[in-house]
Short mmCIF file of C-alpha atoms in Angstrom, two decimals:
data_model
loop_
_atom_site.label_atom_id
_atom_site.label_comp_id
_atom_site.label_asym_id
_atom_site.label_seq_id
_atom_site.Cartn_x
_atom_site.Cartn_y
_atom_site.Cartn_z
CA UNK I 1 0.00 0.00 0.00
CA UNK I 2 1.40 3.43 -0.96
CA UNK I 3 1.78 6.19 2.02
CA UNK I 4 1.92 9.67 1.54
CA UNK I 5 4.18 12.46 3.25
CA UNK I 6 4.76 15.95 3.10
CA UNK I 7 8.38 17.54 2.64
CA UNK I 8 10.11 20.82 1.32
CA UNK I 9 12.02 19.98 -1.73
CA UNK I 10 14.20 21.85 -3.63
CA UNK I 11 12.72 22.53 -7.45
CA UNK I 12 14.96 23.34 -10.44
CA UNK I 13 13.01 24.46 -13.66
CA UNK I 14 14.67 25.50 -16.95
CA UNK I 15 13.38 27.62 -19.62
CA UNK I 16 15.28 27.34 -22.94
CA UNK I 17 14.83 28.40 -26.52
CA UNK I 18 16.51 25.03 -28.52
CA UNK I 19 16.22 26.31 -32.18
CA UNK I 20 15.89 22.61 -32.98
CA UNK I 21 15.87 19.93 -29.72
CA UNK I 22 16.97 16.99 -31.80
CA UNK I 23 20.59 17.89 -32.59
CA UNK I 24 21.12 18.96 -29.23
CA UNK I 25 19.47 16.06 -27.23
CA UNK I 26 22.31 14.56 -25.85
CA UNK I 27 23.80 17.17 -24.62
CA UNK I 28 20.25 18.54 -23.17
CA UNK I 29 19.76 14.83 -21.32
CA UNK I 30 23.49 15.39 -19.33
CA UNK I 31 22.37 18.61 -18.32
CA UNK I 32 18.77 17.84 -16.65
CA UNK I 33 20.94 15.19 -14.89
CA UNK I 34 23.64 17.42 -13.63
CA UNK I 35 21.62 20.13 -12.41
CA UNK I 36 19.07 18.15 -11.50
CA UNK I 37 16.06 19.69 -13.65
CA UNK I 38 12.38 18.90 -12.60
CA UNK I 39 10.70 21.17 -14.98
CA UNK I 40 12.10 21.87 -18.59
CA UNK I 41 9.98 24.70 -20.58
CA UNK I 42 11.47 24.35 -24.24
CA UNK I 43 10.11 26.37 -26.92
CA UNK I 44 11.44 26.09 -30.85
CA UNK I 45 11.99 22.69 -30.22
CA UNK I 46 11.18 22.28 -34.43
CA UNK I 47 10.14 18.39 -33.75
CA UNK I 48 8.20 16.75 -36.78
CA UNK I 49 4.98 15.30 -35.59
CA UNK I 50 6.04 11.56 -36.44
CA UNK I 51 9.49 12.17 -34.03
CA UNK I 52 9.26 10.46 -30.60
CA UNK I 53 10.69 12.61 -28.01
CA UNK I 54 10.92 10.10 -24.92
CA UNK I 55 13.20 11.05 -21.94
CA UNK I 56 14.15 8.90 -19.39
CA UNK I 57 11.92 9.71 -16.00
CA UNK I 58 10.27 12.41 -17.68
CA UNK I 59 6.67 12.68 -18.83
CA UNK I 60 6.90 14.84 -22.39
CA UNK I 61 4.13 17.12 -23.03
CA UNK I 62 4.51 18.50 -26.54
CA UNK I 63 2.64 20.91 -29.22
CA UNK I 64 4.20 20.86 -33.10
CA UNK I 65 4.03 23.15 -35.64
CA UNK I 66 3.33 21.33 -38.73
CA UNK I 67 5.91 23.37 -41.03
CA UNK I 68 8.31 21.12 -38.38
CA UNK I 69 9.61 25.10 -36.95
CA UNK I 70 8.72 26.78 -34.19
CA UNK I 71 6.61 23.91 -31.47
CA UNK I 72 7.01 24.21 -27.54
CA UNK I 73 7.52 21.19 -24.76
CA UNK I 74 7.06 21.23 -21.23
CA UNK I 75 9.04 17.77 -19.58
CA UNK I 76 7.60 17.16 -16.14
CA UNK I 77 9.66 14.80 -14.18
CA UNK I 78 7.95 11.92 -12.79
CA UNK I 79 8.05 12.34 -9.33
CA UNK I 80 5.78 15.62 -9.86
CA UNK I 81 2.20 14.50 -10.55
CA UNK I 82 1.36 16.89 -13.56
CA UNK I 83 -1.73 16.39 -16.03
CA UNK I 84 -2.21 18.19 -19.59
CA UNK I 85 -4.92 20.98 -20.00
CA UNK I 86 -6.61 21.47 -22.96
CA UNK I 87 -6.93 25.44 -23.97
CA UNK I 88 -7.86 27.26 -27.37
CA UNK I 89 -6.76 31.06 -27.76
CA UNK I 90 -7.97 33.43 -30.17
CA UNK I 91 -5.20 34.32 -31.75
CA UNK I 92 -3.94 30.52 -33.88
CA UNK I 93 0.07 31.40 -34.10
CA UNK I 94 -0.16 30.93 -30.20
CA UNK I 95 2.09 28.03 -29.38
CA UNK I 96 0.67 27.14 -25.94
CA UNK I 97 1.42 24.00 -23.50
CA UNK I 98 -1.24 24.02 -20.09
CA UNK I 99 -0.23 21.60 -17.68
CA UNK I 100 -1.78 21.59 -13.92
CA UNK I 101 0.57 20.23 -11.35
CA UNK I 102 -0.65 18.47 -8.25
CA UNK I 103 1.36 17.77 -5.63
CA UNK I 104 3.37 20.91 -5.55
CA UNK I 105 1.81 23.75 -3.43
CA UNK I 106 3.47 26.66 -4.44
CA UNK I 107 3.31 25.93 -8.16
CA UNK I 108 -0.80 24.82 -9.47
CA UNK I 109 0.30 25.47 -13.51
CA UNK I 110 3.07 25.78 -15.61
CA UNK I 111 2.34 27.16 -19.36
CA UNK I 112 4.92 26.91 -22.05
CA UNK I 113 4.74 29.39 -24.65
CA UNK I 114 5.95 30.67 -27.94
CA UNK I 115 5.16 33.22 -30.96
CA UNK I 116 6.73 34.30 -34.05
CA UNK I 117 8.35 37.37 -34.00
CA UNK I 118 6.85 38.22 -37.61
CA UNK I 119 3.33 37.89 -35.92
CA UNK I 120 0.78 40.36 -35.66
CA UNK I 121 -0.80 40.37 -31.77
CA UNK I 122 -3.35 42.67 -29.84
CA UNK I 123 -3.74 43.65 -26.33
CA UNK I 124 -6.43 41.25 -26.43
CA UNK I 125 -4.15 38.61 -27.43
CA UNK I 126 -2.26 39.11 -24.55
CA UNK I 127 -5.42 39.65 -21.73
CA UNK I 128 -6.27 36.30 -22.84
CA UNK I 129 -3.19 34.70 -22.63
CA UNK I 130 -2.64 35.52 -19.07
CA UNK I 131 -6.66 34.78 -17.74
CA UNK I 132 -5.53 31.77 -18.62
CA UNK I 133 -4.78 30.50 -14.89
CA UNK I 134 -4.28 33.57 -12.30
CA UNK I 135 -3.18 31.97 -9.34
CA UNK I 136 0.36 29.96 -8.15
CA UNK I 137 1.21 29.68 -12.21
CA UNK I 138 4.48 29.84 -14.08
CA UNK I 139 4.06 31.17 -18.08
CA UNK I 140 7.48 30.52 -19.86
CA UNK I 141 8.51 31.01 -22.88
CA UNK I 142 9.60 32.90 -26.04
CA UNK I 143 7.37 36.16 -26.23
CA UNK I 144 9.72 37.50 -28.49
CA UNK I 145 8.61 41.03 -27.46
CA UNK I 146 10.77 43.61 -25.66
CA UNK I 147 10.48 46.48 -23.34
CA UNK I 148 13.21 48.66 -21.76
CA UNK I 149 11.78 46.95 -18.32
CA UNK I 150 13.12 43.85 -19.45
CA UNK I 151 15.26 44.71 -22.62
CA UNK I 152 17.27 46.90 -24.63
CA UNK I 153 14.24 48.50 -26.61
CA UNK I 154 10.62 48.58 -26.42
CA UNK I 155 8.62 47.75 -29.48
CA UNK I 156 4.30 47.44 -29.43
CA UNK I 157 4.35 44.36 -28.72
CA UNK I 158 6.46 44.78 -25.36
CA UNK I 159 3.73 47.62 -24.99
CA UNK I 160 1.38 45.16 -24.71
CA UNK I 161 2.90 42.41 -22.47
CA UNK I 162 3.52 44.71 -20.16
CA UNK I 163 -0.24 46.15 -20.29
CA UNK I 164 -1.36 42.39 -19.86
CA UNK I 165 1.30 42.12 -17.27
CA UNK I 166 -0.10 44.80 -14.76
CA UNK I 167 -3.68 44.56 -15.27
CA UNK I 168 -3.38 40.50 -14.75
CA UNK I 169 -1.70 40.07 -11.94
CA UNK I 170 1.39 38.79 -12.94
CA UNK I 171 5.26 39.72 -12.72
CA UNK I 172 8.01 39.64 -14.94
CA UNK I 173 11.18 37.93 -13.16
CA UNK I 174 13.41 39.28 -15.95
CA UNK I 175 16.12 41.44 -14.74
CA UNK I 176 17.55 42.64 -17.86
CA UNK I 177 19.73 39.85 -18.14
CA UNK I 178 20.38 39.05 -21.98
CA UNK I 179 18.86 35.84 -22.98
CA UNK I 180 19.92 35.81 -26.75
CA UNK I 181 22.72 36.75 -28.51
CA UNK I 182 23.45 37.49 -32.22
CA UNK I 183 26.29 38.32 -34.54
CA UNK I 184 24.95 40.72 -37.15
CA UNK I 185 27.34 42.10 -39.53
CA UNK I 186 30.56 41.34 -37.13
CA UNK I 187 28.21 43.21 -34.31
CA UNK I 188 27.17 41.44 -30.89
CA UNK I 189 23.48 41.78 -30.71
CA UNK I 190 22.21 41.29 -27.48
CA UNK I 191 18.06 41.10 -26.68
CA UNK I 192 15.86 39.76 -24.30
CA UNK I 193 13.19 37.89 -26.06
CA UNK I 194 12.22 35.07 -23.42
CA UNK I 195 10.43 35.73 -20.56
CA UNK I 196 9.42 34.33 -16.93
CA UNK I 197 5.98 35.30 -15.63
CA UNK I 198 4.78 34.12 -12.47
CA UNK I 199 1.52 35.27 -10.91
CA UNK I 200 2.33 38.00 -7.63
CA UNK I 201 1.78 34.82 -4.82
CA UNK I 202 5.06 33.22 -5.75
CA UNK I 203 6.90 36.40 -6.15
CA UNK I 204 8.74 35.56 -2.45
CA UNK I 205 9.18 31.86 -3.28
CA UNK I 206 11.23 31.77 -6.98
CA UNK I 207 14.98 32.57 -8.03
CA UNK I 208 15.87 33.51 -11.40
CA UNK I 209 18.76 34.10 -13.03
CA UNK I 210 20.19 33.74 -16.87
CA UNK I 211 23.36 30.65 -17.51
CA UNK I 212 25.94 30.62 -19.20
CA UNK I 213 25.10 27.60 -21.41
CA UNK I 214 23.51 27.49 -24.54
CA UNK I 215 23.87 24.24 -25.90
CA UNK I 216 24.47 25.08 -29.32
CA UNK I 217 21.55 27.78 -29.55
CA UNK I 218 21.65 31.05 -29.98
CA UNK I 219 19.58 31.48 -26.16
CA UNK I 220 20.59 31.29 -22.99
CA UNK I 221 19.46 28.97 -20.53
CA UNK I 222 17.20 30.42 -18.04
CA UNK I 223 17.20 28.77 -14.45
CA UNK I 224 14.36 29.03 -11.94
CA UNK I 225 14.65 27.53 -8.33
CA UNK I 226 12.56 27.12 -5.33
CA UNK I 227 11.74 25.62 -2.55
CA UNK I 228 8.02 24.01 -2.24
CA UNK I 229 6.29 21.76 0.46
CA UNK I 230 5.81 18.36 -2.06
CA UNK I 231 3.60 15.69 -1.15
CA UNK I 232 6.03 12.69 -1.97
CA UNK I 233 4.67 9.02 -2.29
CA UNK I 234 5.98 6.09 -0.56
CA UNK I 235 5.63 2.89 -2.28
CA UNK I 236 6.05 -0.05 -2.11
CA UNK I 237 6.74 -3.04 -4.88
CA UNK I 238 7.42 -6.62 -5.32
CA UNK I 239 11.52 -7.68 -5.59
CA UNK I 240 10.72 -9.65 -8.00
CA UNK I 241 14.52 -10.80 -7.82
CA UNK I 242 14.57 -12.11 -4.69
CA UNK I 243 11.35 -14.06 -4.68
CA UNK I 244 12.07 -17.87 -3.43
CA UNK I 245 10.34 -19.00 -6.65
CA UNK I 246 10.54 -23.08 -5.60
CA UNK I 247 8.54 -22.41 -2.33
CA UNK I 248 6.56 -20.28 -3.72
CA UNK I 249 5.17 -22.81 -6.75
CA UNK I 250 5.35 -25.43 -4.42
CA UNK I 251 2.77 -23.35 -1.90
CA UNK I 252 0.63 -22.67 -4.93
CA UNK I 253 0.66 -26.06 -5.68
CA UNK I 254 -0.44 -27.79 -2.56
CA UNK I 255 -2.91 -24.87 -1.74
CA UNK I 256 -5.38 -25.16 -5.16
CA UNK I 257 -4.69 -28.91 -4.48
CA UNK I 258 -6.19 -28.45 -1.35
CA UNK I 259 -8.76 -25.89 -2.04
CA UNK I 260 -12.34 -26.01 -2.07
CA UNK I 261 -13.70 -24.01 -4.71
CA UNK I 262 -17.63 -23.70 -4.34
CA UNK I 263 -19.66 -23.21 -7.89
CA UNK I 264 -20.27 -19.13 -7.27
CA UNK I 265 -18.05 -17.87 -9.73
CA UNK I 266 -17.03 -14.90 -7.24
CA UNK I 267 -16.73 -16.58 -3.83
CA UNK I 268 -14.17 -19.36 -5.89
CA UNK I 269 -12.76 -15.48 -7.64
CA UNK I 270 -11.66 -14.13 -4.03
CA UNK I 271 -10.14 -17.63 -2.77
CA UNK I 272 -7.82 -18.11 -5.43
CA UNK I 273 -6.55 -14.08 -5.46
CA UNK I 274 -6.00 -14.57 -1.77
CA UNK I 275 -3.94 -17.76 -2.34
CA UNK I 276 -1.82 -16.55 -4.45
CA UNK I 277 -1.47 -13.21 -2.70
CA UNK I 278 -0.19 -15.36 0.46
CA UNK I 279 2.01 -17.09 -1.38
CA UNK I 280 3.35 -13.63 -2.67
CA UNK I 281 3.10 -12.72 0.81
CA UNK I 282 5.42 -15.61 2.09
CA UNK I 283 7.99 -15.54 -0.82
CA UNK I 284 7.75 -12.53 -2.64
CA UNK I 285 9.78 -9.57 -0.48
CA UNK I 286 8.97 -5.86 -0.67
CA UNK I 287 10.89 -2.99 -2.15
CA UNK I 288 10.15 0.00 -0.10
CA UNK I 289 11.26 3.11 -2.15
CA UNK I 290 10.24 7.16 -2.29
CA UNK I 291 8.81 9.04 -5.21
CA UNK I 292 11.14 12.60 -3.46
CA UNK I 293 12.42 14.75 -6.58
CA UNK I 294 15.80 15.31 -4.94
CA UNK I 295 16.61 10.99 -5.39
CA UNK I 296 15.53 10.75 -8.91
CA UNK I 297 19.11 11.67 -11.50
CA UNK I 298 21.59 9.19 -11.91
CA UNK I 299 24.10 9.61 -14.31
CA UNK I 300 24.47 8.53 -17.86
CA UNK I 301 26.48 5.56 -18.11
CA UNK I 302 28.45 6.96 -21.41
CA UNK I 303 29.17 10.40 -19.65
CA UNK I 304 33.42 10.69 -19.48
CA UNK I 305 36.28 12.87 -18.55
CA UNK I 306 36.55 13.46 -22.25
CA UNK I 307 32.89 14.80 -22.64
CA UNK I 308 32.83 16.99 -19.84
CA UNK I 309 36.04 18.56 -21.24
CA UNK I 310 34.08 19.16 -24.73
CA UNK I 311 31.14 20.96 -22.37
CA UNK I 312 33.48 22.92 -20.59
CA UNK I 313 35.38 24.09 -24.00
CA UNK I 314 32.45 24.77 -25.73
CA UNK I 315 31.15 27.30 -22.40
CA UNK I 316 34.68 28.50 -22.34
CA UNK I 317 34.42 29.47 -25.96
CA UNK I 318 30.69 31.31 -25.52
CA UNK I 319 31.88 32.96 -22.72
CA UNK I 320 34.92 34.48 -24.75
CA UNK I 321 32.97 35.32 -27.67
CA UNK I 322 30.45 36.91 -25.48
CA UNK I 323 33.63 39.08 -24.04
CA UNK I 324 34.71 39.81 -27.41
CA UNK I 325 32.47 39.12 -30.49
CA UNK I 326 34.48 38.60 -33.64
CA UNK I 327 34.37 36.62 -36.79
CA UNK I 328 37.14 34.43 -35.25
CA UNK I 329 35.70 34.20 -32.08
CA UNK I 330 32.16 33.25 -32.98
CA UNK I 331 33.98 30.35 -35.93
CA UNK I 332 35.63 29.31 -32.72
CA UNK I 333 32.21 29.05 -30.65
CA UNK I 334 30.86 26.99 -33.68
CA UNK I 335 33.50 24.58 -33.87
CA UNK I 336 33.66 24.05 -30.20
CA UNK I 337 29.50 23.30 -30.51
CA UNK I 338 30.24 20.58 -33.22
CA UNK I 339 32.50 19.01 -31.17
CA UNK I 340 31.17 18.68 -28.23
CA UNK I 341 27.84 16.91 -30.35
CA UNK I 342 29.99 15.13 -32.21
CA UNK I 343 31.56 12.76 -29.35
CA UNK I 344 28.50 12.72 -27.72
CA UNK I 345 26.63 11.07 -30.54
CA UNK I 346 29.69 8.98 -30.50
CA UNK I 347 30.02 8.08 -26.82
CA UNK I 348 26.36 7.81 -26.58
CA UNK I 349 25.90 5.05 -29.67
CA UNK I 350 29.09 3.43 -28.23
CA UNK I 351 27.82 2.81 -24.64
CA UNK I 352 24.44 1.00 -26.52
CA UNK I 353 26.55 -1.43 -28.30
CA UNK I 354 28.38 -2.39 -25.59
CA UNK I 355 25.19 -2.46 -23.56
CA UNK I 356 23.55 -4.21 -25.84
CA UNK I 357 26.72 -6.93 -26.12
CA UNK I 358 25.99 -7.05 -22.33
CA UNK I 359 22.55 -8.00 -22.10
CA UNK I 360 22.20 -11.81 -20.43
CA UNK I 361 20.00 -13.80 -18.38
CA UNK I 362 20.76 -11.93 -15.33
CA UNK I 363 20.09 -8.28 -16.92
CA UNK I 364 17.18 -6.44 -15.24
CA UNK I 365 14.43 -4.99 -17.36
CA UNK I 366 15.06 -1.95 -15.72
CA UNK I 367 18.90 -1.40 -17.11
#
């Protein structure tokens, strides 16, 4: 039987712009591991609709665009008991991803969002993007607006975000931080075109700041922390590998040998399920184990001293073209992003084959 408790957990969400998930996957995997990432907003993830995004202890929630550009997914990890809501907006080049989280009580929803830049939008566009959910929510995304508050410029559609902002009860956790960067004719352009909303009761509760890691896009990696009171499940499950499987056939055996069954089909129903839950009883053990987000990340079995030199060349390079944006520096940045995909693919496909040249009678389905 499962038991529930209630403890304050730390929570790590990250809000990214990918400009295409797939060729940075690998790398994108490592890092929920390392920092431990509960909550991934990712918008541009440009995922055809046949592709099957499936991460490992995550539940994948995802919206595609069918030109196979733009598209936005929220990855909830499974110790977090989430469910996807359904919403329409008004406006259709809305990119929008509603899910309601349950067992979290500072965070109720967490909406994933993106538009086109070359997009025309309203106030009203806006007004209802927000009503969406006014209370304990999280809207992340790619607004691809901009407003001195939050920017280097204001345009009319950072007008209107900000009108939406203040009349819905929301804040903007930007602090001015660039989020994107941009060489444009052999000039650093730097802009702020994602932003964090939360509604004004988590204002207290949330830490934001802008990483230096990119991944291979062209955004920053926003981080979000906090700390929330989590109502973590206890379960418990069959060890199926230490079950005494002789005594445990030979107590099945002599029982139903034994056994009267009468002729009402449920009555002879309920004796055999309790049978053969005593013998589970008897031979079967428990595995007593906790669904707490902070026990949840192991590490990739491929992941080497090799690779995490690659990841800390390629930062190394964006921080130095970010220092000093030339030609050179930003070929540099490029090369250092190829590389560190490259032997990732490569360690990655490696460690399968040699799992795979593993597998036996003694490997677990869970490996």
């Amino acid at each position: 039987m499962d038991s529930y408790a209630q403890k304050i957990a730390n929570i790590n969400i990250y809000q990214w712009n990918a400009r295409s998930i797939r060729s940075k996957l690998a790398s994108f995997k490592q890092l929920l591991i390392q920092e431990k990432i509960h909550i991934a907003a990712i918008t541009e993830t440009w995922l055809e609709s046949d592709y099957t995004l499936k991460i490992r202890n995550y539940v994948v929630y995802r919206q595609d665009r069918d030109s196979s550009y733009g598209g936005v997914v929220l990855l909830i990890h499974k110790s977090i008991k989430s469910e996807h809501i359904q919403v329409t907006h008004n406006n259709a080049h809305f990119e929008i991803i509603f899910v309601k989280i349950y067992n979290c009580q500072q965070i109720n929803n967490i909406i994933c969002f993106y538009c086109p830049s070359n997009i025309d939008t309203s106030q009203n566009d806006w007004d209802s993007l927000l009503s969406l959910a006014n209370t304990k929510t999280m809207i992340l995304g790619d607004f691809n607006g901009h407003h001195t508050n939050w920017s280097y410029k204001t345009n009319s559609r950072g007008d209107q975000i900000l009108q939406s902002v203040l009349e819905n009860n929301f804040i903007i956790l930007n602090d001015g931080t660039p989020t994107r960067f941009q060489l444009v004719d052999g000039v650093l352009r730097q802009s702020s075109p994602d932003i964090s909303l939360i509604t004004s009761d988590m204002s207290l509760v949330l830490n934001w700041m802008v990483t230096k890691e990119s991944l291979g896009s062209d955004h920053l990696i926003i981080k979000l922390s906090t700390k929330v009171n989590i109502n973590i499940i206890r379960q418990r499950k069959r060890n199926f590998k230490k079950a005494d499987w002789c005594s445990y056939t030979s107590y099945l055996q002599q029982s139903f040998s034994s056994a009267e069954f009468p002729e009402t089909m449920q009555i002879a129903y309920d004796i055999f399920i309790k049978i053969i839950n005593e013998a589970a009883d008897l031979f079967i053990p428990f595995i007593k184990y906790c669904l707490l987000p902070e026990n949840k990340f192991t590490p990739k079995p491929f992941w080497n001293a090799e690779l995490s030199r690659s990841v800390a060349l390629r930062r190394l390079a964006l921080s130095r073209f970010r220092r000093n944006p030339t030609p050179d520096n930003h070929d540099l940045l490029l090369d250092k992003i190829r590389d560190a995909q490259r032997l990732m693919r490569i360690a990655e496909s490696n460690g399968w084959h040699g799992f795979c040249n593993s597998i036996d009678e003694k490997t677990s389905p869970k490996d």
